[in-house]
Coordinates of C-alpha atoms in Angstrom, one line a residue:
S95 CA -11.2 29.6 -4.7
S96 CA -8.0 29.4 -6.7
T97 CA -9.1 32.3 -9.0
V98 CA -9.9 34.5 -6.0
V99 CA -6.5 33.7 -4.4
A100 CA -4.6 34.3 -7.7
L101 CA -6.2 37.8 -8.1
M102 CA -5.7 38.6 -4.4
Q103 CA -2.0 37.7 -4.6
E104 CA -1.5 39.6 -7.8
Q105 CA -2.7 42.8 -6.1
S106 CA -0.8 42.3 -2.8
N107 CA 2.8 43.3 -2.1
R108 CA 3.1 40.6 0.5
S109 CA 2.1 36.9 0.7
I110 CA -1.6 36.6 1.4
K111 CA -2.7 34.0 3.9
T112 CA -4.5 30.9 2.6
F113 CA -6.1 28.0 4.5
T114 CA -7.3 24.6 3.6
I115 CA -8.6 21.4 5.2
G116 CA -7.3 17.9 4.3
F117 CA -8.4 14.3 4.9
S118 CA -6.3 11.2 4.9
E119 CA -9.2 9.2 3.3
E120 CA -8.7 8.6 -0.4
G121 CA -11.2 10.4 -2.7
Y122 CA -11.8 13.4 -0.3
N123 CA -8.5 15.1 -0.1
E124 CA -8.0 18.3 -2.1
A125 CA -5.4 19.7 0.3
V126 CA -2.6 18.4 -1.9
H127 CA -3.9 20.3 -4.9
A128 CA -4.5 23.4 -2.8
K129 CA -1.0 23.3 -1.4
A130 CA 0.5 23.0 -4.9
V131 CA -1.5 26.1 -6.1
A132 CA -0.6 28.0 -3.0
Q133 CA 3.1 27.3 -3.5
H134 CA 3.0 28.3 -7.1
L135 CA 1.3 31.6 -6.2
G136 CA 3.6 32.2 -3.2
T137 CA 0.9 32.5 -0.5
D138 CA 1.5 32.0 3.2
H139 CA -0.3 28.7 3.3
T140 CA -1.7 26.8 6.3
E141 CA -3.3 23.4 6.2
L142 CA -5.0 21.1 8.7
Y143 CA -5.6 17.4 8.2
V144 CA -8.8 16.5 10.0
T145 CA -9.0 13.4 12.1
P146 CA -12.3 11.6 12.9
Q147 CA -11.9 12.7 16.5
Q148 CA -11.8 16.4 15.5
A149 CA -14.9 15.9 13.5
L150 CA -16.6 14.2 16.4
D151 CA -15.6 17.1 18.7
A152 CA -17.1 19.6 16.3
I153 CA -20.5 17.8 15.9
P154 CA -22.0 18.8 19.3
K155 CA -21.4 22.5 18.3
L156 CA -23.4 22.2 15.0
P157 CA -26.9 22.6 16.5
M158 CA -25.8 25.8 18.3
L159 CA -23.9 27.2 15.3
Y160 CA -26.8 26.7 12.9
S161 CA -29.8 27.2 15.2
E162 CA -31.8 24.7 13.1
P163 CA -31.5 21.2 11.8
F164 CA -29.1 22.2 9.0
S165 CA -27.8 19.3 7.0
D166 CA -24.7 19.7 4.8
S167 CA -21.9 17.5 5.9
S168 CA -19.3 20.0 4.6
Q169 CA -20.4 22.2 7.5
I170 CA -17.8 20.3 9.5
P171 CA -14.7 21.2 7.4
T172 CA -16.3 24.7 6.9
F173 CA -16.3 25.2 10.7
L174 CA -12.8 23.7 11.1
V175 CA -11.2 25.8 8.4
S176 CA -13.0 28.9 9.8
Q177 CA -11.6 28.0 13.2
L178 CA -8.1 27.6 11.6
A179 CA -8.3 30.8 9.7
R180 CA -9.5 32.8 12.7
Q181 CA -6.2 32.0 14.5
H182 CA -4.5 34.2 11.9
V183 CA -7.0 36.6 10.4
T184 CA -10.4 38.3 11.2
V185 CA -11.7 38.6 7.7
S186 CA -11.6 36.0 4.9
L187 CA -12.6 35.6 1.2
S188 CA -14.2 32.5 -0.3
G189 CA -14.8 31.3 -3.8
D190 CA -18.5 30.5 -3.3
A191 CA -21.0 31.3 -6.0
G192 CA -18.4 30.7 -8.8
D193 CA -20.1 27.3 -9.7
E194 CA -23.6 28.8 -9.8
L195 CA -22.6 31.8 -11.9
F196 CA -20.2 30.1 -14.3
A197 CA -21.7 26.6 -14.7
G198 CA -19.2 24.7 -12.5
Y199 CA -21.3 21.9 -11.0
N200 CA -21.2 18.4 -12.5
R201 CA -25.0 18.5 -12.8
Y202 CA -24.7 21.3 -15.3
V203 CA -21.9 19.8 -17.3
Q204 CA -23.5 16.3 -17.5
G205 CA -27.2 16.9 -16.9
H206 CA -28.1 18.5 -20.3
S207 CA -26.2 16.0 -22.4
R208 CA -27.4 13.0 -20.3
W209 CA -31.0 14.2 -20.7
N210 CA -30.7 14.6 -24.4
M211 CA -29.4 11.0 -24.5
V212 CA -31.8 9.3 -22.1
S213 CA -35.0 11.2 -23.0
R214 CA -35.0 9.3 -26.3
I215 CA -35.3 6.0 -24.4
P216 CA -38.8 4.9 -23.2
V217 CA -39.3 5.5 -19.5
A218 CA -40.0 1.8 -18.8
M219 CA -36.7 0.8 -20.4
R220 CA -34.8 3.5 -18.5
R221 CA -36.2 2.1 -15.2
V222 CA -34.9 -1.4 -16.1
M223 CA -31.5 0.2 -16.8
A224 CA -31.6 1.9 -13.4
V225 CA -32.2 -1.4 -11.6
S226 CA -29.3 -3.0 -13.5
V227 CA -26.9 -0.2 -12.5
Q228 CA -28.1 -0.3 -8.8
A229 CA -27.6 -4.1 -8.7
I230 CA -23.9 -3.5 -8.6
S231 CA -22.6 -1.7 -5.5
P232 CA -20.8 1.7 -5.9
N233 CA -17.6 0.2 -4.5
R234 CA -17.7 -2.5 -7.1
W235 CA -18.3 0.1 -9.9
N236 CA -15.3 2.0 -8.6
N237 CA -13.1 -1.1 -8.8
L238 CA -14.4 -2.0 -12.3
L239 CA -14.0 1.5 -13.8
E240 CA -10.8 2.7 -12.0
P241 CA -8.5 1.2 -14.6
L242 CA -10.3 3.3 -17.3
Q243 CA -9.8 6.6 -15.6
P244 CA -6.3 7.4 -16.9
I245 CA -7.3 6.8 -20.5
L246 CA -10.5 8.9 -20.4
P247 CA -10.6 12.6 -21.4
S248 CA -10.2 14.9 -18.4
T249 CA -13.9 16.0 -18.8
L250 CA -15.1 12.4 -18.2
R251 CA -12.9 11.6 -15.2
M252 CA -14.6 11.8 -11.8
A253 CA -14.0 10.8 -8.2
N254 CA -16.4 8.3 -6.6
V255 CA -17.8 7.2 -9.9
G256 CA -19.8 4.4 -8.4
E257 CA -21.9 6.8 -6.2
K258 CA -22.4 9.1 -9.2
L259 CA -23.7 6.1 -11.3
H260 CA -26.1 5.2 -8.6
K261 CA -27.3 8.8 -8.3
A262 CA -27.7 9.0 -12.1
A263 CA -29.7 5.7 -12.0
G264 CA -32.0 7.2 -9.5
V265 CA -33.2 9.9 -11.9
L266 CA -33.4 7.7 -15.1
G267 CA -37.2 7.6 -14.7
A268 CA -37.5 11.4 -15.0
R269 CA -40.0 12.6 -17.5
T270 CA -38.7 16.2 -17.9
I271 CA -35.4 18.1 -17.3
D272 CA -37.0 19.7 -14.2
E273 CA -37.8 16.2 -12.8
L274 CA -34.2 15.2 -13.5
Y275 CA -32.9 18.3 -11.7
L276 CA -35.1 17.7 -8.7
G277 CA -34.0 14.1 -8.5
L278 CA -30.3 15.2 -8.5
V279 CA -30.8 17.7 -5.6
T280 CA -33.2 15.6 -3.5
H281 CA -32.3 13.1 -0.9
W282 CA -35.7 12.0 0.6
E283 CA -39.2 12.2 -0.5
P284 CA -40.8 13.9 2.5
E285 CA -43.9 11.7 2.6
N286 CA -41.7 8.6 2.9
L287 CA -39.7 9.9 5.8
V288 CA -41.7 12.4 7.9
L289 CA -44.9 11.2 9.5
G290 CA -47.9 13.2 8.3
A291 CA -45.7 15.3 6.0
T292 CA -47.1 17.9 3.6
E293 CA -44.3 19.7 1.8
P294 CA -45.0 23.4 1.3
L295 CA -44.7 24.8 -2.2
T296 CA -41.2 25.8 -3.2
Y297 CA -39.5 26.9 -6.4
L298 CA -38.3 23.3 -6.8
R299 CA -41.6 21.7 -6.3
G300 CA -44.9 23.3 -7.3
K301 CA -44.3 27.0 -7.0
T302 CA -44.2 28.7 -10.4
L303 CA -41.0 30.6 -11.3
P304 CA -40.8 32.4 -14.6
L305 CA -37.5 31.5 -16.2
T306 CA -38.4 32.2 -19.8
G307 CA -35.7 32.3 -22.4
L308 CA -33.3 30.0 -20.5
D309 CA -32.0 26.7 -21.7
D310 CA -31.9 23.6 -19.5
V311 CA -28.5 24.4 -18.0
Q312 CA -29.3 28.0 -17.4
R313 CA -32.5 27.0 -15.7
M314 CA -30.6 24.7 -13.3
M315 CA -28.1 27.5 -12.6
A316 CA -30.9 30.0 -11.9
L317 CA -32.7 27.6 -9.5
D318 CA -29.5 27.0 -7.7
A319 CA -28.8 30.7 -7.4
I320 CA -32.1 31.3 -5.7
T321 CA -32.4 28.1 -3.6
Y322 CA -29.2 26.1 -3.0
L323 CA -26.8 29.1 -2.9
P324 CA -28.6 31.3 -0.3
D325 CA -30.3 28.5 1.7
D326 CA -27.4 26.1 1.9
I327 CA -24.0 27.4 0.8
L328 CA -24.1 30.9 2.2
V329 CA -25.9 29.8 5.4
K330 CA -23.2 27.1 5.9
V331 CA -20.3 29.5 5.5
D332 CA -21.7 32.5 7.3
R333 CA -22.8 30.7 10.5
A334 CA -19.7 28.5 10.7
A335 CA -17.5 31.5 10.3
M336 CA -19.4 33.8 12.6
G337 CA -19.4 31.0 15.2
V338 CA -15.7 31.7 15.6
S339 CA -15.9 35.5 15.0
L340 CA -14.5 35.3 11.5
E341 CA -16.1 37.6 8.9
T342 CA -16.4 36.2 5.4
R343 CA -16.7 38.0 2.0
V344 CA -17.9 36.4 -1.2
P345 CA -16.3 38.4 -4.2
F346 CA -18.3 36.5 -6.8
L347 CA -21.6 37.9 -5.3
D348 CA -20.6 41.5 -5.9
H349 CA -23.7 42.6 -7.9
R350 CA -21.5 43.7 -10.8
V351 CA -20.0 40.2 -11.1
V352 CA -23.4 38.6 -10.9
E353 CA -24.8 40.9 -13.6
F354 CA -21.7 40.4 -15.8
A355 CA -21.9 36.6 -15.5
W356 CA -25.5 36.4 -16.5
Q357 CA -24.8 38.6 -19.6
L358 CA -22.0 36.2 -20.8
P359 CA -23.0 33.9 -23.6
Q360 CA -23.4 30.3 -22.3
H361 CA -20.6 29.0 -24.4
M362 CA -18.2 31.1 -22.3
K363 CA -19.3 29.2 -19.2
L364 CA -19.8 25.7 -20.5
R365 CA -17.6 24.6 -23.5
G366 CA -16.5 21.2 -24.7
G367 CA -18.0 19.6 -21.6
V368 CA -16.0 21.8 -19.3
G369 CA -17.7 24.2 -16.9
K370 CA -16.4 27.6 -15.6
W371 CA -14.6 28.1 -19.0
A372 CA -14.3 31.9 -18.6
L373 CA -13.0 31.6 -15.1
R374 CA -10.5 29.0 -16.1
Q375 CA -9.1 31.3 -18.8
V376 CA -8.5 33.9 -16.0
L377 CA -6.9 31.4 -13.8
Y378 CA -4.6 30.0 -16.5
R379 CA -2.9 33.4 -16.6
H380 CA -1.7 32.7 -13.1
V381 CA -1.6 28.9 -12.5
P382 CA -0.5 26.2 -15.0
K383 CA -3.3 24.0 -16.2
D384 CA -1.7 20.8 -14.8
L385 CA -2.2 22.1 -11.3
I386 CA -5.9 22.7 -11.6
E387 CA -7.2 20.2 -14.2
R388 CA -8.7 17.5 -12.0
P389 CA -12.1 16.0 -11.3
K390 CA -14.4 18.3 -9.3
M391 CA -14.6 16.9 -5.7
G392 CA -16.5 19.5 -3.8
F393 CA -15.8 20.3 -0.1
G394 CA -16.7 16.9 1.2
V395 CA -15.8 14.9 4.2
P396 CA -15.5 11.1 4.5
I397 CA -18.7 10.8 6.6
D398 CA -19.4 7.5 4.8
S399 CA -16.5 5.7 6.4
W400 CA -16.7 7.7 9.7
L401 CA -20.3 6.5 10.2
R402 CA -19.1 2.9 9.9
G403 CA -16.2 3.6 12.3
P404 CA -15.6 6.4 14.9
L405 CA -19.0 8.0 14.5
R406 CA -21.0 4.8 14.5
G407 CA -21.9 4.8 18.2
W408 CA -23.0 8.4 18.1
A409 CA -25.1 7.7 15.0
E410 CA -26.6 4.5 16.4
S411 CA -27.9 6.3 19.5
L412 CA -29.7 8.9 17.3
L413 CA -31.0 6.4 14.8
N414 CA -32.2 3.9 17.4
E415 CA -35.6 2.5 16.3
S416 CA -37.4 2.8 19.6
R417 CA -36.1 6.4 20.0
L418 CA -37.3 7.3 16.4
Q419 CA -40.8 5.8 17.3
Q420 CA -40.9 7.6 20.6
D421 CA -40.0 11.0 19.1
G422 CA -42.8 10.6 16.6
Y423 CA -41.3 12.7 13.7
F424 CA -39.9 10.0 11.4
N425 CA -40.9 6.7 9.9
P426 CA -38.2 4.4 11.3
A427 CA -38.4 1.8 8.6
P428 CA -36.6 3.5 5.7
I429 CA -34.1 5.1 8.1
R430 CA -33.2 1.7 9.6
Q431 CA -33.0 0.1 6.2
K432 CA -30.5 2.7 4.9
W433 CA -28.5 2.5 8.1
A434 CA -28.2 -1.3 7.8
E435 CA -27.2 -1.0 4.1
H436 CA -24.7 1.7 4.9
L437 CA -23.1 -0.3 7.7
S438 CA -22.8 -3.4 5.5
G439 CA -21.1 -1.4 2.8
K440 CA -23.8 -2.3 0.3
R441 CA -24.6 1.4 -0.3
N442 CA -23.3 4.8 0.7
W443 CA -26.3 6.6 2.3
Q444 CA -24.2 9.2 4.1
Y445 CA -26.2 12.2 2.9
H446 CA -29.6 10.7 3.6
L447 CA -28.5 9.6 7.1
W448 CA -26.8 13.0 7.8
D449 CA -30.2 14.7 7.2
V450 CA -31.8 12.6 9.9
L451 CA -28.8 12.8 12.2
M452 CA -28.7 16.6 12.1
F453 CA -32.3 16.8 13.0
Q454 CA -31.9 14.4 15.8
A455 CA -28.8 16.2 17.2
W456 CA -30.7 19.5 17.1
L457 CA -33.7 17.8 18.8
D458 CA -31.3 16.6 21.6
R459 CA -30.0 20.1 22.1
Q460 CA -33.5 21.4 22.5
A461 CA -34.4 18.7 25.0
L462 CA -31.5 19.9 27.1
G463 CA -33.2 23.2 27.4
V464 CA -30.4 25.1 25.8
N465 CA -31.3 28.3 24.0
I466 CA -30.1 27.7 20.4
S467 CA -32.2 30.3 18.6

């Protein structure tokens, strides 16, 4: 996003308008960094700090906006920032697809090196290691490792390190790089959650996709480009924005940019443990490094704490065991277990629970007889 803004402002003879969403909860707020970049570039910047009540007010709109049980909790800030932008403009640009094209996601940066390291360890031993990591709660890991963050190289610093360790532990049993990737992007195993489930073949599971000549990281990037990007990211942005009559454009998906990016040598995307290397070199011409060198956070929301607080009543009504049994779609046991562990603070199951909650909220909307197609 910063690169898109920098290039826009360079070509404009007046201050372009920029918008961002912020949160008061620690570990989720990138608004401070966005504001600093905006001030340096001289944009006309607007920010909105989201309260739990604003999120709660937006949730009933989600089934109508997406017309399906769409689960990506960043759909909330995406809708709110679209709503904010629409008060000032009718067309906007986003920085989406930069990560998929230039190796920006943490799973690209860390997946290959971790696989090279753990693949040498017998699977049985790795599973024991996973149990040991998961025996300590994510919050406890955060507290233990927080003092080390300032002395680590910037490439090794990360937000919410405890959750990332738990996620990494969950894929330690992978036998191939494809299994590791699938574990990183999967929340539930369908047969454990959905009654009578049979998952159709997809490019991630079972359907053959010829990706010859690509290394491990390039394979992950290609899979994301044909699955996660069009089926999640672009759907999320387009429907949220059009729900408030805001048109969105994605400069990185200009076919010339896509073709150019895939022709670049991989060392110009991922270098020295740092992703989006080529994009960073462009951005450094416009913005000092110290304004943009920080751990990648993503466009997340503090759903974890909100589910324990202001969203708890709403969530409990949708995750009620008798209701789950009556609806007949889900096996209540794993859902109720994760809900109890989440409420106790033992684990952060926000993404798993959000999947179920979005289905339940959509089901509620259909029960009301409202046309949401």
